[in-house]
Short mmCIF file of C-alpha atoms in Angstrom, two decimals:
data_model
loop_
_atom_site.label_atom_id
_atom_site.label_comp_id
_atom_site.label_asym_id
_atom_site.label_seq_id
_atom_site.Cartn_x
_atom_site.Cartn_y
_atom_site.Cartn_z
CA UNK A 1 -1.90 26.61 -9.61
CA UNK A 2 -5.63 26.37 -9.54
CA UNK A 3 -7.38 30.72 -9.47
CA UNK A 4 -10.12 31.04 -7.61
CA UNK A 5 -13.09 32.86 -10.37
CA UNK A 6 -13.23 36.09 -9.62
CA UNK A 7 -17.11 37.32 -8.73
CA UNK A 8 -18.64 38.43 -12.13
CA UNK A 9 -16.44 35.22 -13.11
CA UNK A 10 -18.58 32.76 -11.42
CA UNK A 11 -21.41 34.94 -12.01
CA UNK A 12 -20.92 34.84 -16.10
CA UNK A 13 -21.06 31.25 -16.17
CA UNK A 14 -23.90 30.83 -13.52
CA UNK A 15 -25.84 33.30 -15.59
CA UNK A 16 -25.05 30.66 -18.50
CA UNK A 17 -26.39 27.22 -16.47
CA UNK A 18 -29.46 29.31 -15.56
CA UNK A 19 -30.35 31.36 -18.99
CA UNK A 20 -30.31 27.74 -21.16
CA UNK A 21 -30.86 24.92 -18.96
CA UNK A 22 -32.60 26.90 -15.60
CA UNK A 23 -30.38 25.82 -13.56
CA UNK A 24 -29.96 27.83 -10.47
CA UNK A 25 -27.06 29.04 -9.34
CA UNK A 26 -28.63 28.35 -5.08
CA UNK A 27 -27.14 24.93 -6.45
CA UNK A 28 -23.54 26.19 -5.87
CA UNK A 29 -23.62 28.67 -2.83
CA UNK A 30 -21.09 26.21 -1.56
CA UNK A 31 -18.73 25.60 -4.38
CA UNK A 32 -15.80 27.79 -5.67
CA UNK A 33 -15.07 27.84 -9.18
CA UNK A 34 -11.61 27.80 -10.40
CA UNK A 35 -10.22 27.78 -13.91
CA UNK A 36 -7.09 25.82 -14.76
CA UNK A 37 -5.99 24.11 -17.20
CA UNK A 38 -8.24 26.41 -19.34
CA UNK A 39 -10.95 24.57 -18.16
CA UNK A 40 -13.39 25.78 -14.73
CA UNK A 41 -13.22 22.94 -12.19
CA UNK A 42 -16.28 22.91 -9.44
CA UNK A 43 -14.66 22.41 -6.60
CA UNK A 44 -16.25 21.63 -2.86
CA UNK A 45 -15.60 25.67 -0.98
CA UNK A 46 -13.02 24.87 1.20
CA UNK A 47 -13.26 27.92 4.00
CA UNK A 48 -11.49 31.54 3.27
CA UNK A 49 -7.22 30.62 4.54
CA UNK A 50 -7.94 27.53 2.14
CA UNK A 51 -4.68 26.71 0.29
CA UNK A 52 -3.96 23.35 -2.01
CA UNK A 53 -0.85 21.77 -0.98
CA UNK A 54 2.47 23.15 -3.38
CA UNK A 55 4.37 21.05 -5.15
CA UNK A 56 1.91 17.82 -5.52
CA UNK A 57 -1.49 19.46 -7.17
CA UNK A 58 -2.41 18.21 -9.66
CA UNK A 59 -6.16 18.55 -9.80
CA UNK A 60 -9.34 19.82 -7.71
CA UNK A 61 -12.60 18.67 -7.94
CA UNK A 62 -15.07 18.35 -11.38
CA UNK A 63 -13.88 19.92 -14.52
CA UNK A 64 -17.11 22.20 -14.76
CA UNK A 65 -17.03 24.34 -18.24
CA UNK A 66 -14.62 24.95 -21.36
CA UNK A 67 -15.06 27.98 -23.36
CA UNK A 68 -15.42 26.15 -27.06
CA UNK A 69 -14.96 28.68 -29.56
CA UNK A 70 -15.89 31.75 -27.25
CA UNK A 71 -19.50 29.96 -26.34
CA UNK A 72 -19.40 28.19 -22.45
CA UNK A 73 -19.63 24.70 -22.83
CA UNK A 74 -20.63 22.24 -19.70
CA UNK A 75 -18.66 18.75 -19.23
CA UNK A 76 -20.45 15.60 -19.72
CA UNK A 77 -19.58 14.36 -16.16
CA UNK A 78 -20.75 18.13 -14.62
CA UNK A 79 -23.69 17.43 -16.85
CA UNK A 80 -24.42 14.34 -16.13
CA UNK A 81 -24.08 14.76 -12.72
CA UNK A 82 -25.73 18.38 -11.88
CA UNK A 83 -28.69 17.72 -15.45
CA UNK A 84 -31.87 16.54 -12.80
CA UNK A 85 -31.77 20.63 -11.91
CA UNK A 86 -32.59 21.06 -15.66
CA UNK A 87 -36.02 21.78 -16.01
CA UNK A 88 -34.43 23.79 -19.90
CA UNK A 89 -32.93 22.31 -22.80
CA UNK A 90 -33.15 18.85 -21.75
CA UNK A 91 -34.13 16.60 -25.64
CA UNK A 92 -34.98 12.88 -24.71
CA UNK A 93 -34.25 10.46 -27.05
CA UNK A 94 -34.70 6.70 -28.76
CA UNK A 95 -31.91 3.97 -28.31
CA UNK A 96 -32.14 3.94 -32.20
CA UNK A 97 -32.07 7.93 -32.17
CA UNK A 98 -29.26 8.14 -29.49
CA UNK A 99 -27.38 5.56 -31.81
CA UNK A 100 -28.20 7.55 -35.66
CA UNK A 101 -26.36 10.59 -33.78
CA UNK A 102 -23.45 8.44 -32.22
CA UNK A 103 -22.62 7.27 -35.49
CA UNK A 104 -23.64 9.95 -38.29
CA UNK A 105 -22.67 12.84 -35.96
CA UNK A 106 -25.97 14.21 -36.53
CA UNK A 107 -29.45 13.46 -35.63
CA UNK A 108 -32.20 15.25 -37.65
CA UNK A 109 -35.03 15.86 -35.09
CA UNK A 110 -38.25 16.42 -36.29
CA UNK A 111 -39.98 17.79 -33.13
CA UNK A 112 -40.42 21.41 -31.69
CA UNK A 113 -40.31 21.21 -28.23
CA UNK A 114 -41.77 24.11 -26.04
CA UNK A 115 -38.87 23.93 -23.35
CA UNK A 116 -36.11 23.91 -26.35
CA UNK A 117 -34.94 27.36 -26.58
CA UNK A 118 -32.49 28.11 -29.98
CA UNK A 119 -29.55 27.18 -31.24
CA UNK A 120 -27.21 26.03 -28.41
CA UNK A 121 -26.03 23.18 -25.77
CA UNK A 122 -29.18 20.90 -25.41
CA UNK A 123 -28.99 18.25 -22.10
CA UNK A 124 -29.29 14.80 -23.93
CA UNK A 125 -31.43 11.57 -22.20
CA UNK A 126 -32.00 7.94 -22.31
CA UNK A 127 -35.12 6.92 -20.78
CA UNK A 128 -34.37 9.60 -17.64
CA UNK A 129 -30.46 9.05 -17.81
CA UNK A 130 -28.32 12.14 -18.26
CA UNK A 131 -26.22 11.16 -21.22
CA UNK A 132 -24.42 14.81 -21.91
CA UNK A 133 -25.11 17.32 -24.20
CA UNK A 134 -25.05 18.11 -27.37
CA UNK A 135 -24.97 20.84 -29.77
CA UNK A 136 -28.49 22.12 -31.41
CA UNK A 137 -28.48 24.30 -34.62
CA UNK A 138 -31.34 24.86 -36.82
CA UNK A 139 -33.71 21.34 -36.37
CA UNK A 140 -29.58 18.71 -36.60
CA UNK A 141 -28.74 17.70 -33.44
CA UNK A 142 -24.94 17.91 -33.49
CA UNK A 143 -22.94 14.88 -31.61
CA UNK A 144 -20.72 16.05 -28.73
CA UNK A 145 -20.02 13.45 -26.04
CA UNK A 146 -16.55 13.03 -25.01
CA UNK A 147 -15.06 9.63 -27.18
CA UNK A 148 -15.45 6.79 -24.66
CA UNK A 149 -19.45 7.50 -24.37
CA UNK A 150 -20.30 7.70 -28.01
CA UNK A 151 -17.90 4.76 -28.46
CA UNK A 152 -21.04 2.98 -25.91
CA UNK A 153 -23.16 3.96 -27.22
CA UNK A 154 -22.68 2.13 -30.95
CA UNK A 155 -21.82 -1.21 -28.78
CA UNK A 156 -25.93 -1.28 -27.67
CA UNK A 157 -26.87 -1.43 -31.32
CA UNK A 158 -24.81 -4.63 -31.43
CA UNK A 159 -25.61 -6.32 -27.94
CA UNK A 160 -29.99 -5.27 -28.66
CA UNK B 1 4.14 -22.23 -6.94
CA UNK B 2 6.03 -23.94 -4.14
CA UNK B 3 8.06 -20.58 -2.75
CA UNK B 4 3.67 -19.63 -1.36
CA UNK B 5 2.30 -22.89 -0.60
CA UNK B 6 5.44 -23.22 1.61
CA UNK B 7 4.85 -19.90 3.19
CA UNK B 8 1.46 -21.13 3.44
CA UNK B 9 1.41 -24.37 5.68
CA UNK B 10 3.29 -21.79 7.68
CA UNK B 11 -0.13 -19.88 8.31
CA UNK B 12 -1.46 -23.14 8.78
CA UNK B 13 -1.86 -23.08 12.25
CA UNK B 14 -3.07 -20.04 11.75
CA UNK B 15 -5.69 -19.56 9.29
CA UNK B 16 -9.31 -20.85 10.16
CA UNK B 17 -10.46 -23.83 7.81
CA UNK B 18 -7.16 -24.43 6.98
CA UNK B 19 -7.67 -26.87 3.57
CA UNK B 20 -11.00 -24.47 2.33
CA UNK B 21 -8.81 -22.01 1.73
CA UNK B 22 -6.12 -24.63 0.07
CA UNK B 23 -9.32 -25.05 -2.03
CA UNK B 24 -11.02 -21.34 -2.69
CA UNK B 25 -7.89 -20.08 -4.19
CA UNK B 26 -8.87 -22.80 -7.24
CA UNK B 27 -11.96 -20.24 -8.86
CA UNK B 28 -12.10 -17.11 -9.61
CA UNK B 29 -12.86 -14.48 -7.54
CA UNK B 30 -16.26 -13.09 -7.50
CA UNK B 31 -17.09 -9.77 -9.57
CA UNK B 32 -18.40 -6.94 -6.66
CA UNK B 33 -20.51 -3.65 -7.94
CA UNK B 34 -20.71 -0.73 -5.63
CA UNK B 35 -23.29 1.30 -6.03
CA UNK B 36 -22.17 5.39 -6.27
CA UNK B 37 -24.82 7.12 -4.47
CA UNK B 38 -23.55 10.34 -5.07
CA UNK B 39 -25.63 9.73 -8.36
CA UNK B 40 -28.27 7.87 -7.97
CA UNK B 41 -30.29 5.73 -5.59
CA UNK B 42 -29.49 2.19 -4.61
CA UNK B 43 -32.54 1.11 -5.66
CA UNK B 44 -32.61 2.91 -8.83
CA UNK B 45 -29.96 1.61 -9.94
CA UNK B 46 -30.35 -1.84 -9.23
CA UNK B 47 -33.63 -1.53 -11.48
CA UNK B 48 -30.93 0.27 -14.18
CA UNK B 49 -28.92 -2.65 -14.11
CA UNK B 50 -31.80 -4.74 -14.00
CA UNK B 51 -32.12 -3.28 -17.65
CA UNK B 52 -28.98 -3.79 -18.31
CA UNK B 53 -29.20 -8.06 -18.39
CA UNK B 54 -27.30 -7.50 -15.09
CA UNK B 55 -28.29 -10.45 -12.71
CA UNK B 56 -27.15 -9.86 -8.92
CA UNK B 57 -27.44 -10.03 -5.05
CA UNK B 58 -26.96 -8.99 -2.03
CA UNK B 59 -24.29 -8.28 0.24
CA UNK B 60 -23.60 -7.43 4.07
CA UNK B 61 -23.00 -4.04 2.60
CA UNK B 62 -25.97 -2.36 0.93
CA UNK B 63 -23.92 -0.23 -1.43
CA UNK B 64 -22.05 -2.96 -2.91
CA UNK B 65 -23.81 -5.80 -5.11
CA UNK B 66 -21.92 -9.61 -6.23
CA UNK B 67 -22.91 -9.79 -9.73
CA UNK B 68 -24.20 -13.32 -10.98
CA UNK B 69 -23.70 -13.01 -13.93
CA UNK B 70 -23.73 -9.98 -16.76
CA UNK B 71 -22.69 -10.24 -20.63
CA UNK B 72 -19.05 -8.76 -20.20
CA UNK B 73 -19.65 -7.90 -23.75
CA UNK B 74 -22.09 -6.01 -23.40
CA UNK B 75 -21.40 -2.24 -22.53
CA UNK B 76 -22.84 -1.02 -19.55
CA UNK B 77 -24.33 2.55 -18.99
CA UNK B 78 -24.26 2.29 -15.48
CA UNK B 79 -20.39 2.19 -15.44
CA UNK B 80 -20.22 5.54 -17.47
CA UNK B 81 -22.59 6.83 -16.11
CA UNK B 82 -20.64 6.54 -13.08
CA UNK B 83 -23.58 4.69 -11.09
CA UNK B 84 -21.40 1.88 -9.79
CA UNK B 85 -17.43 0.80 -9.85
CA UNK B 86 -16.70 -2.25 -10.00
CA UNK B 87 -14.88 -3.35 -6.78
CA UNK B 88 -13.91 -6.56 -4.47
CA UNK B 89 -15.84 -6.60 -1.67
CA UNK B 90 -13.26 -6.49 1.20
CA UNK B 91 -11.09 -3.67 -0.91
CA UNK B 92 -14.46 -1.42 0.36
CA UNK B 93 -14.06 -2.45 4.28
CA UNK B 94 -10.68 -0.64 5.07
CA UNK B 95 -12.92 2.21 3.80
CA UNK B 96 -15.60 1.53 6.66
CA UNK B 97 -12.90 0.73 9.37
CA UNK B 98 -11.90 3.99 8.29
CA UNK B 99 -15.41 5.81 8.61
CA UNK B 100 -15.12 8.92 7.04
CA UNK B 101 -17.77 12.02 7.65
CA UNK B 102 -19.10 14.55 6.24
CA UNK B 103 -16.92 17.49 6.44
CA UNK B 104 -14.14 16.08 7.97
CA UNK B 105 -10.50 16.70 6.27
CA UNK B 106 -9.89 13.18 4.56
CA UNK B 107 -6.18 11.60 3.27
CA UNK B 108 -5.51 8.43 1.27
CA UNK B 109 -1.86 8.35 0.95
CA UNK B 110 -1.79 6.19 -1.66
CA UNK B 111 -4.97 6.34 -3.11
CA UNK B 112 -5.18 5.30 -7.51
CA UNK B 113 -6.78 3.51 -9.01
CA UNK B 114 -9.20 5.10 -6.52
CA UNK B 115 -11.54 2.83 -5.88
CA UNK B 116 -11.42 3.18 -1.83
CA UNK B 117 -10.62 7.07 -2.81
CA UNK B 118 -14.42 6.91 -3.82
CA UNK B 119 -15.86 5.71 -1.47
CA UNK B 120 -15.44 7.28 0.78
CA UNK B 121 -15.84 10.59 -0.85
CA UNK B 122 -19.24 8.83 -0.85
CA UNK B 123 -19.13 7.96 2.89
CA UNK B 124 -18.83 11.77 3.74
CA UNK B 125 -21.72 12.66 0.96
CA UNK B 126 -18.76 14.58 -0.56
CA UNK B 127 -18.60 16.75 2.05
CA UNK B 128 -15.38 18.18 3.49
CA UNK B 129 -12.14 17.50 1.81
CA UNK B 130 -10.61 14.85 0.58
CA UNK B 131 -6.81 14.51 -0.91
CA UNK B 132 -6.19 11.42 -2.38
CA UNK B 133 -2.31 11.22 -3.32
CA UNK B 134 0.20 8.65 -5.23
CA UNK B 135 2.91 8.40 -6.30
CA UNK B 136 3.03 6.75 -10.27
CA UNK B 137 1.48 8.58 -13.37
CA UNK B 138 0.20 5.57 -14.62
CA UNK B 139 -2.37 4.99 -12.52
CA UNK B 140 -2.56 9.07 -11.18
CA UNK B 141 -5.10 8.79 -14.62
CA UNK B 142 -7.18 5.93 -13.22
CA UNK B 143 -8.14 7.23 -10.60
CA UNK B 144 -8.29 11.38 -11.73
CA UNK B 145 -10.86 9.46 -15.13
CA UNK B 146 -12.41 7.64 -11.34
CA UNK B 147 -13.12 10.93 -9.37
CA UNK B 148 -14.00 12.20 -13.20
CA UNK B 149 -16.33 9.68 -13.78
CA UNK B 150 -18.46 9.43 -10.25
CA UNK B 151 -19.14 13.44 -10.03
CA UNK B 152 -17.01 13.88 -6.91
CA UNK B 153 -15.86 17.20 -6.26
CA UNK B 154 -14.41 17.20 -2.83
CA UNK B 155 -11.11 15.94 -3.77
CA UNK B 156 -7.36 17.20 -4.30
CA UNK B 157 -5.68 15.08 -6.53
CA UNK B 158 -2.21 15.15 -5.78
CA UNK B 159 1.37 12.97 -6.43
CA UNK B 160 4.56 12.02 -5.17
CA UNK B 161 5.86 10.11 -3.01
CA UNK B 162 3.52 9.39 0.03
CA UNK B 163 6.29 8.69 2.61
CA UNK B 164 7.87 11.91 1.47
CA UNK B 165 4.15 13.39 1.09
CA UNK B 166 4.36 17.68 2.41
CA UNK B 167 0.72 19.36 3.33
CA UNK B 168 0.08 22.41 4.41
CA UNK B 169 -2.57 20.91 7.11
CA UNK B 170 -3.29 17.83 8.80
CA UNK B 171 -5.96 15.28 8.90
CA UNK B 172 -9.18 13.95 11.18
CA UNK B 173 -8.80 10.73 9.50
CA UNK B 174 -5.94 9.12 7.02
CA UNK B 175 -6.42 5.87 4.61
CA UNK B 176 -2.72 3.96 4.17
CA UNK B 177 -3.87 1.42 1.81
CA UNK B 178 0.01 0.24 0.94
CA UNK B 179 1.55 -1.10 -1.59
CA UNK B 180 1.90 -4.65 -1.04
CA UNK B 181 2.63 -8.36 -1.70
CA UNK B 182 -0.92 -8.89 -3.27
CA UNK B 183 -0.93 -12.20 -1.94
CA UNK B 184 -4.40 -11.54 -1.09
CA UNK B 185 -5.05 -11.21 -4.71
CA UNK B 186 -2.84 -14.61 -6.03
CA UNK B 187 -4.69 -17.40 -7.76
CA UNK B 188 -3.46 -20.92 -7.82
CA UNK B 189 -3.44 -21.92 -11.82
CA UNK B 190 -3.17 -25.95 -11.88
CA UNK B 191 -2.98 -26.62 -15.62
CA UNK B 192 0.08 -24.07 -15.48
CA UNK B 193 1.51 -24.87 -12.10
CA UNK B 194 1.32 -21.66 -11.33
CA UNK B 195 0.04 -18.80 -9.44
CA UNK B 196 -1.68 -15.82 -11.12
CA UNK B 197 -2.25 -12.20 -10.40
CA UNK B 198 1.85 -12.18 -8.53
CA UNK B 199 3.58 -9.00 -8.25
CA UNK B 200 7.36 -9.82 -9.73
CA UNK B 201 10.44 -7.94 -8.62
CA UNK B 202 12.78 -7.68 -5.31
CA UNK B 203 11.10 -4.24 -4.27
CA UNK B 204 11.95 -3.98 0.25
CA UNK B 205 8.44 -3.31 0.55
CA UNK B 206 8.42 -4.12 4.43
CA UNK B 207 10.16 -0.37 4.29
CA UNK B 208 8.10 1.68 2.15
CA UNK B 209 4.69 0.44 4.21
CA UNK B 210 6.91 0.96 7.63
CA UNK B 211 7.37 4.72 6.15
CA UNK B 212 4.70 5.11 4.41
CA UNK B 213 2.49 4.74 7.50
CA UNK B 214 5.03 7.17 9.88
CA UNK B 215 4.47 10.07 7.79
CA UNK B 216 0.38 9.34 7.69
CA UNK B 217 -0.24 9.49 11.08
CA UNK B 218 2.24 12.24 11.83
CA UNK B 219 0.34 13.96 9.31
CA UNK B 220 -2.88 13.49 11.26
CA UNK B 221 -4.74 15.70 13.86
CA UNK B 222 -4.42 14.92 17.73
CA UNK B 223 -7.62 12.25 17.95
CA UNK B 224 -7.58 11.92 14.82
CA UNK B 225 -7.70 7.97 13.51
CA UNK B 226 -5.43 6.24 10.78
CA UNK B 227 -6.87 2.81 8.94
CA UNK B 228 -3.94 1.02 7.66
CA UNK B 229 -4.95 -1.57 4.96
CA UNK B 230 -2.85 -4.61 2.77
CA UNK B 231 -4.41 -7.38 0.33
CA UNK B 232 -1.33 -9.46 1.65
CA UNK B 233 -1.45 -12.61 4.30
CA UNK B 234 2.18 -11.88 4.75
CA UNK B 235 2.67 -10.47 8.86
CA UNK B 236 5.47 -8.59 7.94
CA UNK B 237 3.64 -5.71 5.11
CA UNK B 238 0.88 -6.44 8.10
CA UNK B 239 1.41 -6.94 12.05
CA UNK B 240 5.32 -6.42 11.30
CA UNK B 241 4.34 -2.66 10.07
CA UNK B 242 2.03 -2.43 13.14
CA UNK B 243 4.62 -3.32 15.68
CA UNK B 244 6.97 -0.39 13.78
CA UNK B 245 4.72 1.97 14.26
CA UNK B 246 3.68 1.34 17.66
CA UNK B 247 7.52 1.22 18.73
CA UNK B 248 8.25 4.27 16.66
CA UNK B 249 5.62 6.80 17.70
CA UNK B 250 3.53 5.53 20.44
CA UNK B 251 0.34 4.83 18.32
CA UNK B 252 -2.42 2.45 19.96
CA UNK B 253 -4.64 -0.10 18.14
CA UNK B 254 -7.96 0.43 18.09
CA UNK B 255 -10.25 -2.27 17.65
CA UNK B 256 -12.93 -1.85 15.10
CA UNK B 257 -16.90 -3.05 14.05
CA UNK B 258 -18.02 -3.45 10.75
CA UNK B 259 -20.67 -5.58 9.11
CA UNK B 260 -18.49 -8.30 7.55
CA UNK B 261 -16.43 -10.03 10.48
CA UNK B 262 -12.32 -10.71 10.36
CA UNK B 263 -10.04 -13.24 12.71
CA UNK B 264 -7.62 -11.03 15.67
CA UNK B 265 -4.19 -10.32 14.29
CA UNK B 266 -1.53 -12.17 14.55
CA UNK B 267 0.47 -11.71 17.45
CA UNK B 268 2.91 -13.94 17.33
CA UNK B 269 5.24 -15.16 13.71
CA UNK B 270 9.09 -16.70 12.60
CA UNK B 271 9.07 -16.37 16.85
CA UNK B 272 8.96 -12.68 16.46
CA UNK B 273 5.86 -11.34 19.12
CA UNK B 274 4.18 -8.20 18.42
CA UNK B 275 2.50 -6.02 21.04
CA UNK B 276 -1.05 -7.04 22.37
CA UNK B 277 -2.49 -4.41 20.84
CA UNK B 278 -2.01 -6.03 17.13
CA UNK B 279 -4.63 -8.75 18.50
CA UNK B 280 -7.07 -5.48 17.35
CA UNK B 281 -6.36 -6.27 13.47
CA UNK B 282 -8.48 -8.19 11.11
CA UNK B 283 -7.34 -9.93 8.97
CA UNK B 284 -10.26 -11.24 6.12
CA UNK B 285 -8.91 -14.65 4.14
CA UNK B 286 -10.07 -14.98 0.85
CA UNK B 287 -12.77 -18.41 1.48
CA UNK B 288 -14.00 -16.05 4.55
CA UNK B 289 -15.19 -13.58 2.60
CA UNK B 290 -15.30 -14.66 -1.02
CA UNK B 291 -13.25 -11.80 -2.28
CA UNK B 292 -9.84 -10.45 -2.40
CA UNK B 293 -7.37 -11.22 0.95
CA UNK B 294 -7.16 -8.04 2.98
CA UNK B 295 -5.22 -7.09 6.10
CA UNK B 296 -6.60 -4.05 8.70
CA UNK B 297 -5.32 -2.24 10.86
CA UNK B 298 -7.02 1.26 12.32
CA UNK B 299 -4.94 3.41 14.96
CA UNK B 300 -5.32 6.46 17.13
CA UNK B 301 -2.58 9.06 17.71
CA UNK B 302 -3.60 10.24 21.27
#
């Protein structure tokens, strides 16, 4: 069964989102965060006496955050929903760059943006649409899109 | 095919423009996309779809577009970003009849693959509680994936036989979109002399439907409403099930209004008379709505 995160665990996640992407914790006032199946889930708050249905329970809310090699990584579905609230560590790519990122697994970046604050996850956009997060190390962007999204983007090449 | 045609003949006098139905069943059904307003505005979604080469027209439901042309081979980012949900027009109607609102407690008893669940959450503005249940593990995978893709946070997904579901709370609104014979989806395949999308098997659907609707009714709060729907034309799976609920639970059938007009429920079939209230149920025939045929009943627990 999902376990409601303690205040300090919740704060750890929300302060990471604020620090890395500038997504303010106030946006999550109406949500609870649960740990379940080695992931954090964002679930619309239901009030103090809420209990999950025992015996039938499978999942609650939206997959939110994972621990990847000791670092927090926002899930693609979370960032696609809330990524527009971010105002830093955002990279906008053109379609060709995006296809190259997905085909080669990485992309060399020659631009130094003032909105990028060192290595770590960056939100990746195309034409104003938030696609997900990828990992920026030095001047290389490493593809961290889920397989289905990666394959979709690769197929954009054929339909150009 | 002969069996289905014989069955349709029994409904000849009850279905308006019956011959039109027969010719409609020879054509493929149009595609519809529902825009997920939890992630994108209708205006921006339309712009995005146009930029992806999709041609579409309006329907009477602002969130739903009738797709005129798109290249099925071309990947649609709009789909992967959760902006759209391909859904038959009529499949959205039970949700409009249910009228879910923000901060209510809603149950979708037979939820997979999630078209109606995600539309319910959309109308709830992703607030309140939505419990989405299904019994089939394979189908639940699609439900989980769609809830995630559309960015929904107010849903608890449960697995179990709907008729045996044990939940610690009662609900303001419940949707029972019951498993059915699916006659509303049937299309004539004249080349092979068969029917496409025909379900096989000898499951006693009517018994399952009756058990599901009773369970749904029992899980309602006093004053709560239940919508029962199927995508079949068979009165025994539709009005017959509502009649059973009226007899067993004293349920009251409500009249309701949605943007697409339906035909009234049938009050007599194969010599069996149904309660007069059953006329408030609505039948949506494929040729009248250019989509899958549907049956919808709205019930209140007084």
